[in-house]
Short mmCIF file of C-alpha atoms in Angstrom, two decimals:
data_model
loop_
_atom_site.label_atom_id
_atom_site.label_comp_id
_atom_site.label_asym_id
_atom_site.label_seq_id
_atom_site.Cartn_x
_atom_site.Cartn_y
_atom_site.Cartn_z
CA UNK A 1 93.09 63.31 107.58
CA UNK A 2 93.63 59.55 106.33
CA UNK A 3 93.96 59.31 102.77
CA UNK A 4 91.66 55.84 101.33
CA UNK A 5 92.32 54.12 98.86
CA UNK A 6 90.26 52.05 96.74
CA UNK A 7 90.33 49.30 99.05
CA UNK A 8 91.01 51.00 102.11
CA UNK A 9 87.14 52.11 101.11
CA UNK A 10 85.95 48.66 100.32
CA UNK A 11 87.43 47.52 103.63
CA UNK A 12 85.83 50.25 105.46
CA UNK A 13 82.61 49.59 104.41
CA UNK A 14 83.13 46.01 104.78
CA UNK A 15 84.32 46.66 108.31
CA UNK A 16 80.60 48.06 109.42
CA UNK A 17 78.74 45.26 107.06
CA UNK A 18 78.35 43.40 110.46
CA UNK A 19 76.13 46.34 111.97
CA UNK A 20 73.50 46.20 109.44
CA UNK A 21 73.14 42.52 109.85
CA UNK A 22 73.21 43.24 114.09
CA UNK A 23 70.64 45.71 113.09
CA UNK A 24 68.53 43.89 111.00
CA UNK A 25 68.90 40.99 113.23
CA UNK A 26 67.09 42.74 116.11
CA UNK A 27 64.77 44.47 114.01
CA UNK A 28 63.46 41.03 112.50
CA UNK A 29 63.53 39.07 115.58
CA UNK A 30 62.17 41.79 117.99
CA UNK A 31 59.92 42.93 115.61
CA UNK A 32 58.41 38.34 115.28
CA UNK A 33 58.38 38.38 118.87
CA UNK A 34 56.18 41.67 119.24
CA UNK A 35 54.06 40.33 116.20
CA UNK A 36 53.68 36.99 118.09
CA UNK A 37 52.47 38.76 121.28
CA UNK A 38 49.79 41.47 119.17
CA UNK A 39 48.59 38.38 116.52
CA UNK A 40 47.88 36.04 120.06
CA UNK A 41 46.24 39.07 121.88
CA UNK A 42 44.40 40.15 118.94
CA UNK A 43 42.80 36.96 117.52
CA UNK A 44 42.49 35.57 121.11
CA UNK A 45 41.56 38.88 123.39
CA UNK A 46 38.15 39.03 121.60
CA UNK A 47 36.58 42.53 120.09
CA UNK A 48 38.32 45.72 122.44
CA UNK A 49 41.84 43.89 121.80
CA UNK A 50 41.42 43.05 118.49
CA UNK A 51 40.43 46.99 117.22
CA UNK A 52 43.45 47.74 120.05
CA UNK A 53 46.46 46.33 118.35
CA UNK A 54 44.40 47.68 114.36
CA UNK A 55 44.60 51.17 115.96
CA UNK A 56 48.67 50.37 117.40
CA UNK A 57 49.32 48.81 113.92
CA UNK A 58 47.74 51.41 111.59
CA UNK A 59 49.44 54.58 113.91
CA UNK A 60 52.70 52.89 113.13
CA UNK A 61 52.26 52.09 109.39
CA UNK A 62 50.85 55.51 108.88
CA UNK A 63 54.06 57.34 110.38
CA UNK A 64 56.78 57.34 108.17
CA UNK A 65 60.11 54.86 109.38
CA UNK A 66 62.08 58.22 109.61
CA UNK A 67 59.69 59.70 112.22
CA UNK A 68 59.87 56.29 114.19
CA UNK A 69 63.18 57.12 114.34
CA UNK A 70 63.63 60.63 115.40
CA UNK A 71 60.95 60.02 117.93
CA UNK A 72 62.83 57.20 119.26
CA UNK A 73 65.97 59.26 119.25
CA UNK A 74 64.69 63.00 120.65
CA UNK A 75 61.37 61.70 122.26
CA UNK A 76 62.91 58.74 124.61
CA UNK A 77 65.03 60.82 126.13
CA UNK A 78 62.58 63.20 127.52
CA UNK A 79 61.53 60.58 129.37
CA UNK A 80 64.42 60.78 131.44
CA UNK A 81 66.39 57.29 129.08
CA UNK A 82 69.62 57.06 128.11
CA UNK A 83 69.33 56.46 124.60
CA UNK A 84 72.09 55.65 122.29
CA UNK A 85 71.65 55.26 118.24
CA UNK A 86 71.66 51.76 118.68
CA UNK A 87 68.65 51.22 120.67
CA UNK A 88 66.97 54.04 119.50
CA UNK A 89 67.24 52.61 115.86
CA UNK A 90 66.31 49.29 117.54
CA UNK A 91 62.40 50.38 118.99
CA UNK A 92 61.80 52.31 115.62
CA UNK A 93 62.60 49.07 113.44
CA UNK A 94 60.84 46.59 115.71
CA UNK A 95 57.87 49.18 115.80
CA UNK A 96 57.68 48.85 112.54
CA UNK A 97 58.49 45.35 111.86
CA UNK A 98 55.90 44.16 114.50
CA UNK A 99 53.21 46.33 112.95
CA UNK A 100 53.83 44.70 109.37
CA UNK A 101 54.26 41.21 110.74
CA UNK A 102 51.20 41.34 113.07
CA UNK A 103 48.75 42.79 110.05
CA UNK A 104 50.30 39.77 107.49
CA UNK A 105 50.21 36.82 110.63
CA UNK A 106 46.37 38.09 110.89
CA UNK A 107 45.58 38.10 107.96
CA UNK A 108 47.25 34.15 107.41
CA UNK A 109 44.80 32.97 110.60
CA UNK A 110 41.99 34.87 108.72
CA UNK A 111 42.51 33.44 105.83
CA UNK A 112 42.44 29.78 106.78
CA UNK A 113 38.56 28.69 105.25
CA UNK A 114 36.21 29.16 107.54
CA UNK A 115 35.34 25.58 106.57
CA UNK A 116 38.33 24.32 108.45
CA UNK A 117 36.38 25.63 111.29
CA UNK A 118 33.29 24.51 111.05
CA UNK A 119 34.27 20.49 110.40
CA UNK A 120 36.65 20.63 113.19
CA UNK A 121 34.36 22.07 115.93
CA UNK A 122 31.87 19.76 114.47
CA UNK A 123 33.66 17.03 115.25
CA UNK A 124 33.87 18.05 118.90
CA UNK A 125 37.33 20.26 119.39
CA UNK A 126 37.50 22.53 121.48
CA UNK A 127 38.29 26.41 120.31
CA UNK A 128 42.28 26.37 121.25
CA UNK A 129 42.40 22.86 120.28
CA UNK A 130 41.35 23.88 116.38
CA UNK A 131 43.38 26.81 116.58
CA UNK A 132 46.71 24.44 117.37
CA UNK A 133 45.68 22.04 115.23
CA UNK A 134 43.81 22.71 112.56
CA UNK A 135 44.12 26.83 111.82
CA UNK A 136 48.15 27.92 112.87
CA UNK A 137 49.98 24.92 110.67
CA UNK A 138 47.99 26.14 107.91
CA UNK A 139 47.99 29.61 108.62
CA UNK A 140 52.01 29.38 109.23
CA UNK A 141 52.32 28.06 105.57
CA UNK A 142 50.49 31.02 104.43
CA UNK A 143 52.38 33.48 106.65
CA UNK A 144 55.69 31.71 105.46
CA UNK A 145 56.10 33.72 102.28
CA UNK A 146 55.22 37.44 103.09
CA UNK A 147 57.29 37.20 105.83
CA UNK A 148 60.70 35.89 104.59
CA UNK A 149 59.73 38.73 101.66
CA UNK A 150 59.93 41.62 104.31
CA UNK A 151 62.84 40.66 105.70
CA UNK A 152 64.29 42.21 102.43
CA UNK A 153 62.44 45.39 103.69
CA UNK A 154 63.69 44.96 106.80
CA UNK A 155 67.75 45.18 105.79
CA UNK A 156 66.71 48.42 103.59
CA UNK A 157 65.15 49.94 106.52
CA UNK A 158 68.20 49.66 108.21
CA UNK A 159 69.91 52.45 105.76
CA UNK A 160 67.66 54.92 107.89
CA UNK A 161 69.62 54.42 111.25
CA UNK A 162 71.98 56.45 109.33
CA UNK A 163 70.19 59.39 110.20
CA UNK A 164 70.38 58.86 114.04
CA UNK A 165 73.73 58.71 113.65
CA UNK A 166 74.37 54.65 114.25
CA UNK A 167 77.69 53.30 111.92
CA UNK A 168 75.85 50.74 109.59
CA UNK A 169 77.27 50.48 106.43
CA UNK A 170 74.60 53.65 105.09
CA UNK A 171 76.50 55.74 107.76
CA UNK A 172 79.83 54.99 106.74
CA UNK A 173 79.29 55.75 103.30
CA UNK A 174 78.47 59.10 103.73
CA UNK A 175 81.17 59.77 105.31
CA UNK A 176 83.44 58.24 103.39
CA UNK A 177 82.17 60.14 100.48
CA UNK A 178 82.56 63.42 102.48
CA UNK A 179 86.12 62.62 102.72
CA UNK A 180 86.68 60.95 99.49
CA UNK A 181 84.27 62.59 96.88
CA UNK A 182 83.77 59.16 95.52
CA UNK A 183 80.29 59.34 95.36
CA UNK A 184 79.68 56.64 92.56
CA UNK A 185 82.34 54.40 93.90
CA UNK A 186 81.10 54.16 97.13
CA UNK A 187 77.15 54.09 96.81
CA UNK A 188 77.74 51.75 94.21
CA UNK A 189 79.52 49.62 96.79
CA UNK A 190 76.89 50.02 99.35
CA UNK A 191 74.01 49.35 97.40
CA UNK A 192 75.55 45.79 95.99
CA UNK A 193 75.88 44.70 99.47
CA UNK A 194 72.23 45.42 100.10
CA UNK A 195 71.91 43.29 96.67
CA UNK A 196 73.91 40.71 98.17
CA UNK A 197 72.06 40.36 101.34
CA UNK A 198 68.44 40.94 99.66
CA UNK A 199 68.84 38.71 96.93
CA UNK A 200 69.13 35.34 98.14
CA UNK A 201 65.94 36.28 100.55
CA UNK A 202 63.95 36.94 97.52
CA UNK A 203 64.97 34.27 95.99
CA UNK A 204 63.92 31.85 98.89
CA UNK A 205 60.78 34.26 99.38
CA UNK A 206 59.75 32.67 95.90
CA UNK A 207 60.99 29.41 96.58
CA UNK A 208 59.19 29.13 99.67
CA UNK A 209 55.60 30.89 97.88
CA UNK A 210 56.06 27.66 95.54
CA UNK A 211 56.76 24.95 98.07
CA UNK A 212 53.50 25.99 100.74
CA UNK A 213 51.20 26.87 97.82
CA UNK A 214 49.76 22.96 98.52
CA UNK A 215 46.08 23.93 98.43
CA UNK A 216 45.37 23.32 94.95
CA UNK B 1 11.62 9.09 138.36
CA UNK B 2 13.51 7.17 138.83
CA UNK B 3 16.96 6.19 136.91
CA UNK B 4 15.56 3.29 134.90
CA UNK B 5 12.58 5.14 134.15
CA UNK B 6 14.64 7.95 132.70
CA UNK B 7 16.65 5.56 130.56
CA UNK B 8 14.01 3.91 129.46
CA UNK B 9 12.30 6.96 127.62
CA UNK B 10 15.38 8.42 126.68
CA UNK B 11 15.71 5.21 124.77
CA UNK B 12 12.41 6.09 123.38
CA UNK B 13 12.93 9.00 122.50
CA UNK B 14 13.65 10.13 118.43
CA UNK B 15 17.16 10.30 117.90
CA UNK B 16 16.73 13.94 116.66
CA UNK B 17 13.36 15.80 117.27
CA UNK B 18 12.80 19.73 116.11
CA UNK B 19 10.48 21.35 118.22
CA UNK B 20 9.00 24.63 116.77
CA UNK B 21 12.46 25.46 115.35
CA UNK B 22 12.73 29.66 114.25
CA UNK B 23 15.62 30.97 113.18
CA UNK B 24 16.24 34.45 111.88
CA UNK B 25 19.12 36.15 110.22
CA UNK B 26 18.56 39.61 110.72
CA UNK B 27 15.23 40.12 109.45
CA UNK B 28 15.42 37.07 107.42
CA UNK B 29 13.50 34.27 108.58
CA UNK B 30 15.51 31.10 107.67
CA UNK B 31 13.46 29.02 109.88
CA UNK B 32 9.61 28.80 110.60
CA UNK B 33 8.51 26.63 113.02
CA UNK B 34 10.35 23.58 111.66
CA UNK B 35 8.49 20.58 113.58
CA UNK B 36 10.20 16.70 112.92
CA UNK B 37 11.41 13.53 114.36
CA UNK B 38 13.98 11.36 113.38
CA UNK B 39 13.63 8.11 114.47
CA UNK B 40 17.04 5.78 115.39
CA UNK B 41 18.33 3.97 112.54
CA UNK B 42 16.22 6.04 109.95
CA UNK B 43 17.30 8.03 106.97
CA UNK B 44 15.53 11.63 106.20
CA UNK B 45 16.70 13.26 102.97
CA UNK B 46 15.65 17.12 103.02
CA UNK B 47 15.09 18.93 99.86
CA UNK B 48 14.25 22.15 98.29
CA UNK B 49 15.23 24.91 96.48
CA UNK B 50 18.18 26.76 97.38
CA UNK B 51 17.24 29.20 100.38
CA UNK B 52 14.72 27.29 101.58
CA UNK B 53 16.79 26.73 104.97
CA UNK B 54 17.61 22.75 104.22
CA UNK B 55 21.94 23.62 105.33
CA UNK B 56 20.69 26.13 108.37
CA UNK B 57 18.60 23.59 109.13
CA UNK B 58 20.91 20.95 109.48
CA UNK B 59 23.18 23.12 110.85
CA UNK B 60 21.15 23.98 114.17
CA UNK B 61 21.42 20.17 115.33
CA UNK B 62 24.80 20.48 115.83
CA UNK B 63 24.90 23.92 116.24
CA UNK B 64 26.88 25.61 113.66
CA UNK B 65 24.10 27.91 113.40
CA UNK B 66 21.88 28.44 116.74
CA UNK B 67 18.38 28.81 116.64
CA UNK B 68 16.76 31.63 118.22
CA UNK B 69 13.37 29.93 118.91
CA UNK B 70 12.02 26.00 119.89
CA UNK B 71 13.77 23.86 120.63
CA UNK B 72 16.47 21.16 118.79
CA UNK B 73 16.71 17.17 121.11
CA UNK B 74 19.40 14.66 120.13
CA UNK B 75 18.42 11.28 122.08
CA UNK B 76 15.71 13.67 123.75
CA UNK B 77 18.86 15.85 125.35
CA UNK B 78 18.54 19.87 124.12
CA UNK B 79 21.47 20.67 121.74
CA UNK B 80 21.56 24.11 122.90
CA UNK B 81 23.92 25.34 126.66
CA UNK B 82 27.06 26.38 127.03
CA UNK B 83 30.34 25.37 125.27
CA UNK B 84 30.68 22.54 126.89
CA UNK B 85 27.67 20.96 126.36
CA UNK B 86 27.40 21.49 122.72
CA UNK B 87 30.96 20.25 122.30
CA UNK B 88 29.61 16.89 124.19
CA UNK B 89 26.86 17.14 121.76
CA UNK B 90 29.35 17.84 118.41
CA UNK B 91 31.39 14.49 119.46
CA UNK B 92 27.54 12.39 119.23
CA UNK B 93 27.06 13.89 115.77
CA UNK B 94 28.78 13.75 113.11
CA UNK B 95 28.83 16.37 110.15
CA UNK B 96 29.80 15.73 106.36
CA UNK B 97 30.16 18.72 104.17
CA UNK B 98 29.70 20.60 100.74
CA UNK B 99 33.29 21.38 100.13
CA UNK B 100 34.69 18.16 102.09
CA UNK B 101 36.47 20.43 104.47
CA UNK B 102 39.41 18.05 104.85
CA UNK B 103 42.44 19.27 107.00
CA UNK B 104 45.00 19.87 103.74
CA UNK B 105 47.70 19.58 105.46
CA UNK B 106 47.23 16.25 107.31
CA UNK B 107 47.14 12.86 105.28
CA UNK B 108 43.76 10.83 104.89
CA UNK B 109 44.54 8.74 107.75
CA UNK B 110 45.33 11.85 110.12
CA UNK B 111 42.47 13.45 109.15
CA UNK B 112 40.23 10.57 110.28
CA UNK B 113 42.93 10.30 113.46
CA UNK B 114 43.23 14.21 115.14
CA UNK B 115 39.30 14.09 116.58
CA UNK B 116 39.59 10.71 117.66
CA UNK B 117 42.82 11.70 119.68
CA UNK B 118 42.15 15.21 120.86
CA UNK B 119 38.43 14.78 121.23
CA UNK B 120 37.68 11.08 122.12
CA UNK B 121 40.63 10.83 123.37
CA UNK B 122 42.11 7.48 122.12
CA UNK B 123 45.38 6.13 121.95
CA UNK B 124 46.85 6.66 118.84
CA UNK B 125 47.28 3.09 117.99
CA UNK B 126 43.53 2.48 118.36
CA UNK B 127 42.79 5.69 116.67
CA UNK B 128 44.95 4.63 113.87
CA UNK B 129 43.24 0.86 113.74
CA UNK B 130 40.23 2.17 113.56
CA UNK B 131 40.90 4.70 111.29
CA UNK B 132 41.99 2.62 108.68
CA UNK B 133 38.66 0.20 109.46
CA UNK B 134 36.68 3.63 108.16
CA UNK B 135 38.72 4.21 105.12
CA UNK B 136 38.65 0.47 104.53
CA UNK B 137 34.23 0.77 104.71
CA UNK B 138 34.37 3.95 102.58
CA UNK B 139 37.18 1.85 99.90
CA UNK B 140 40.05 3.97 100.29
CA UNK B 141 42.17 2.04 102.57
CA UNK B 142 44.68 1.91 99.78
CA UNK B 143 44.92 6.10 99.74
CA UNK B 144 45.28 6.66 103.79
CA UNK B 145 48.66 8.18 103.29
CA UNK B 146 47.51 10.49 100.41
CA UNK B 147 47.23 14.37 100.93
CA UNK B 148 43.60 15.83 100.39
CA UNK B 149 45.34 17.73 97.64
CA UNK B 150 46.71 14.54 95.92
CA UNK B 151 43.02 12.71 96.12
CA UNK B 152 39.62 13.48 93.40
CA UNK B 153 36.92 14.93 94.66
CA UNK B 154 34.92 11.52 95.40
CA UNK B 155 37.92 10.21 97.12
CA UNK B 156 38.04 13.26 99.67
CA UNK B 157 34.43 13.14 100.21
CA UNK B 158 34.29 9.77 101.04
CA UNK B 159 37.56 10.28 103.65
CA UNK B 160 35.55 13.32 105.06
CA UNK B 161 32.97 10.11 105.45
CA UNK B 162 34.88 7.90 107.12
CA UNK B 163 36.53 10.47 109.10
CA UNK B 164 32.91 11.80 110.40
CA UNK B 165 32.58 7.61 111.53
CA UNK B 166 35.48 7.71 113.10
CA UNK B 167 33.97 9.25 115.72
CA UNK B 168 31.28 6.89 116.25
CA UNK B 169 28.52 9.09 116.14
CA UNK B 170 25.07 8.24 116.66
CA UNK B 171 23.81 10.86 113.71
CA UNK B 172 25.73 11.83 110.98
CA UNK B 173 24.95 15.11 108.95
CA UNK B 174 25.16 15.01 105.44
CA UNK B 175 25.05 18.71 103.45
CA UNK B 176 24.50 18.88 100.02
CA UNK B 177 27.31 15.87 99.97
CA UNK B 178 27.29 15.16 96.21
CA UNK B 179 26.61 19.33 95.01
CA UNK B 180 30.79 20.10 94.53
CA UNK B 181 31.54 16.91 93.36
CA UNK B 182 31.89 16.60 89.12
CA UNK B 183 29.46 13.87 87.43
CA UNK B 184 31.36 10.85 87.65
CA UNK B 185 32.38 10.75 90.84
CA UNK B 186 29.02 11.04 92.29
CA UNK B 187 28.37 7.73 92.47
CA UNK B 188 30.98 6.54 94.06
CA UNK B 189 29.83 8.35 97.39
CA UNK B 190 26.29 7.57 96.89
CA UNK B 191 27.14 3.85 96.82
CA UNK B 192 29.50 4.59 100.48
CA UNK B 193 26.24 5.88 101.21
CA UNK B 194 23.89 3.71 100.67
CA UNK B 195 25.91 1.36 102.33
CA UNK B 196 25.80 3.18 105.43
CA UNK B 197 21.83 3.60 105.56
CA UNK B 198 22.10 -0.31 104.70
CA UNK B 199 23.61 -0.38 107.95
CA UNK B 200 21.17 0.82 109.99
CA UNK B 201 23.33 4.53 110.50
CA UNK B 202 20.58 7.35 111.28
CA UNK B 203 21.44 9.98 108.63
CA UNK B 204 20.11 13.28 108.44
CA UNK B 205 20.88 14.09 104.54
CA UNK B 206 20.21 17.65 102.45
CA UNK B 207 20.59 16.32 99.01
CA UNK B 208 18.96 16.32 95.60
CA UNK B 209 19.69 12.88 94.49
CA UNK B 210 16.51 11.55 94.28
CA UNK B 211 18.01 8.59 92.94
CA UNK B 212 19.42 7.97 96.62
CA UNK B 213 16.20 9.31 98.88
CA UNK B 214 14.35 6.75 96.88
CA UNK B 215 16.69 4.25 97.20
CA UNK B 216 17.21 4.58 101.20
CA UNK B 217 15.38 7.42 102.65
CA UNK B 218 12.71 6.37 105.02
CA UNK B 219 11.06 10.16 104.66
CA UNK B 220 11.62 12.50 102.72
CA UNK B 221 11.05 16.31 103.34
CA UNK B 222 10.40 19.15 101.32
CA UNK B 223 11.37 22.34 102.56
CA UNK B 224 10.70 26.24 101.01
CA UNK B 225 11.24 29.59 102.61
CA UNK B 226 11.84 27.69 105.76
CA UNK B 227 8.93 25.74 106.20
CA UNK B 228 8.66 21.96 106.07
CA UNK B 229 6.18 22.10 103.01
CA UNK B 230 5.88 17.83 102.67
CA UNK B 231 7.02 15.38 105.09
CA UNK B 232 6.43 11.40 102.86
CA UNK B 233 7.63 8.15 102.55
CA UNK B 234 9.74 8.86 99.31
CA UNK B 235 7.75 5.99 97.00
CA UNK B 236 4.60 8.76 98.15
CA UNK B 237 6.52 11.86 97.65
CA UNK B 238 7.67 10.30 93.93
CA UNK B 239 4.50 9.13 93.10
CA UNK B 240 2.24 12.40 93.83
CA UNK B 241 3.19 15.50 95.78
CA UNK B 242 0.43 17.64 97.87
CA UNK B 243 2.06 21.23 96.93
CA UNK B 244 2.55 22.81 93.50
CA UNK B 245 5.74 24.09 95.05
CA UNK B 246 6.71 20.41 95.38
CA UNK B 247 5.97 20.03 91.74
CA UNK B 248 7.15 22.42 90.44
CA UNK B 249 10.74 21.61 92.38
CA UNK B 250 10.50 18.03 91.30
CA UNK B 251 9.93 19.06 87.75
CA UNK B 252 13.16 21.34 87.50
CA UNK B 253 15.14 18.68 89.44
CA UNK B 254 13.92 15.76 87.40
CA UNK B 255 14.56 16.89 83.90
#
C-alpha cells in the first residue's frame, strides 16, 4: 500500500475535483432542462397536468436525496439497465434538481401580478403572446435568484454519490482517510473546496437578488 | 337587409349598451340587471360606494369579468364568444387601471409600443411615431425612455393613458384612475383627462372625482349593491339626488 504524503493527499483530492464539477454539471443542467419541460407542461397543460407534475414534484421532495440514489442504483437495474455510479448518481440529482427548479420557476410565473395580465389581454394579446411577452421576462428576473442559490445545493448534493460508490472528491476522501487516518486533514480539505466552489455562487446569488429586485 | 342598411344602424347604434346585465360571484350578486347606453363621443362617470359593482361593471365590457346574464354591445356587436372574438373586441377598447399596470420591465415608450406591434400589428417605426404622439398628448414625451420604476405615480398613469390610445380604441375604460395615486399628482391626470373628453373620446370612467364628472361627464351614474340607483346629467345629480343612498354617498364623498 502507497504511502501519501501531505501533498500526495492534496493532489489526490485535487485529482477527482473535476468529477464533482462533471457531476454537478449534469445535475444542474439536466435537472433546468427537466424543470423547463414540467414548468411549460404544468402552467400550459391546464388542471390534470398541472396537479400531475405537484404530485411528481412533492414524491420527489418528500424522499430523501439518499433514497433517490439507492433507488437509482439497486432499482434501475431490475429493470434489466446497465447502471454504473455515474448515471445512477446522474437520474437521482436531476430528479431532484428538476423537482426544486420546477416548484421555484412556478412559483416566479405565479408570482408575476395578476395585473400584468389583465392590462395586457385588455389590450388585445393573445394568451401565449402575454406569456412571451409580458409574464416569462419578468418571471425570469424573479426565478434568477433562487436558482443560482441552489446551485450551491446542488454541488453539496453531489457529496452523496459517494455512497453509490462514484469517485467525486466525497469518495476519495474516505478513502484516503481509511488509508491515512488523517481524518481532520483531509475533511478539512474537502470541505474548503466545497467553500471554494459555493462561495462565489452565493455571492452572485446576492448580487443577482439586488440587481432584478427593479419593482420598487 | 341589406349591407348599407346594416351599417347604417350599426352607426346608430350606442357605442356601449348594457342590456339586463347579472352577474354573480358565487352567491354574490355583483350585478342586477344593469340597463345603460353610452352614446359615441360621450363621457359616463360611475360612482358608488365600494362593492357596489362600479370595477365588475366596467370590467364585463371588455370582459375581464363575464357576465352570466343580458347581454353587454360595443357599436351594437355582443362582447361575449369565443377567444377570438373578445380579443377583436379587447383591441376596440381600451382599459386604464387602478394600479397603472405598466409592463416594469419595458420603458414608457415600449410599453405604449408591444400591443401596437403584436396586436395591431404595426411596423415598429409607425408604432414608435405614434407612440411618442401619445406620450407627447398625455406630456411625457420627455420621459419615453424612463422605466415605470424610475417615473411618479401621475407620470405612470398617464403612460398607462397614452399607451391605452395607442391602440386607437373607440372606448377607453377608466377604473378608479386617480384612487392609488397620492394628492398632488391627481391633477395632473385629471387635466390628461379632461383633455381627452374635450376631444370628443367616449370614456367609460369609475371615479369619485366629482370635480371631473362635473367638469366633463355627460351622465353620471350612481351605482349600490349592483344596481344603477341614479342615472343624471351631473349639474342634476349635484344639484339634488332622488335616493337617500345617493345622499348619503355624496355627503361622505364631499366633505
Amino acid at each position: 500500500m502507497s504511502q501519501f504524503t501531505t501533498l500526495g493527499i492534496v493532489e489526490t483530492i485535487l485529482g477527482k475535483l473535476p468529477w464533482t464539477l462533471l457531476l454537478s454539471a449534469i445535475a444542474f443542467v439536466g435537472g433546468a432542462v427537466v424543470a423547463g419541460l414540467l414548468t411549460t407542461v404544468a402552467i400550459l397543460g391546464g388542471r390534470i397536468a398541472n396537479a400531475s407534475v405537484s404530485i411528481v414534484i412533492s414524491t420527489v421532495q418528500s424522499t430523501p436525496l439518499l433514497m433517490l440514489m439507492f433507488l437509482c442504483f439497486f432499482g434501475l437495474p431490475l429493470f434489466q439497465m446497465e447502471i454504473s455510479p455515474l448515471l445512477a448518481a446522474s437520474c437521482a440529482l436531476i430528479a431532484f434538481t428538476a423537482a426544486y427548479l420546477t416548484e421555484a420557476w412556478r412559483a416566479a410565473l405565479r408570482a408575476v401580478h395578476v395585473g400584468q395580465w389583465e392590462a395586457a389581454l385588455s389590450s388585445g394579446m393573445r394568451h401565449d403572446q402575454v406569456l412571451l411577452a409580458i409574464i416569462l421576462p419578468q418571471a425570469v428576473r424573479i426565478a434568477i435568484p433562487p436558482t443560482v442559490g441552489f446551485l450551491v445545493q446542488v454541488v453539496k448534493a453531489t457529496a452523496l454519490a459517494s455512497i453509490v460508490g462514484f469517485m467525486e472528491i466525497t469518495r476519495v476522501g474516505t478513502v484516503l482517510n481509511n488509508i491515512t487516518f488523517r481524518p481532520f486533514f483531509v475533511f478539512a480539505i474537502i470541505g474548503a473546496l466545497y467553500m471554494a466552489l459555493n462561495l462565489p455562487i452565493s455571492l452572485a446569488a446576492r448580487r443577482l437578488e439586488r440587481r432584478f429586485n427593479f419593482n420598487r | 337587409m341589406t349591407p348599407e342598411a346594416t351599417i347604417l344602424m350599426l352607426q346608430d347604434a350606442p357605442a356601449i349598451e348594457f342590456r339586463k346585465v347579472c352577474k354573480w360571484f358565487g352567491n354574490f350578486q355583483a350585478l342586477a340587471d344593469v340597463d345603460l347606453k353610452i352614446g359615441k363621443g360621450e363621457r359616463v362617470v360611475i360612482c358608488g360606494p365600494s362593492g357596489s359593482g362600479k370595477s365588475t361593471m366596467v370590467r364585463c365590457v371588455n370582459q375581464l369579468e363575464q357576465h352570466q346574464n343580458g347581454d353587454i354591445l360595443l357599436n351594437g356587436v355582443t362582447v361575449a364568444g369565443n377567444a377570438a372574438h373578445v380579443r377583436n373586441i379587447r383591441r376596440r377598447v381600451g382599459m386604464v387601471f387602478q394600479q397603472f399596470n405598466l409592463y416594469p420591465h419595458m420603458t414608457a415608450l415600449q410599453n405604449c409600443v408591444i400591443a401596437q406591434r403584436l396586436v395591431a400589428r404595426r411596423r415598429r417605426p409607425e408604432a414608435e411615431d405614434l407612440a411618442r404622439t401619445y406620450l407627447e398628448r398625455v406630456k411625457i414625451a420627455d420621459k419615453a425612455d424612463r422605466y415605470p420604476h424610475q417615473l411618479s405615480g401621475g407620470q405612470q398613469q398617464r403612460v398607462a393613458i397614452a399607451r391605452a390610445l395607442c391602440m386607437q380604441s373607440e372606448v377607453i375604460l377608466f377604473d378608479e384612475p386617480t384612487s392609488a395615486l397620492d394628492p398632488e399628482m391627481i391633477r395632473e391626470v385629471l387635466d390628461v383627462m379632461v383633455g381627452l373628453a374635450q376631444d370628443g373620446l367616449t370614456m367609460i370612467c369609475v371615479t369619485h372625482e366629482m370635480g371631473f364628472a362635473r367638469q366633463v361627464a355627460d351622465a353620471v351614474v350612481f351605482m349600490d349593491q349592483g344596481r344603477i340607483v341614479e342615472i343624471a346629467a351631473p349639474s342634476d345629480f349635484f344639484k339634488e339626488q332622488k335616493t337617500q343612498r345617493a345622499k348619503d354617498f355624496l355627503a361622505q364623498i364631499l366633505n
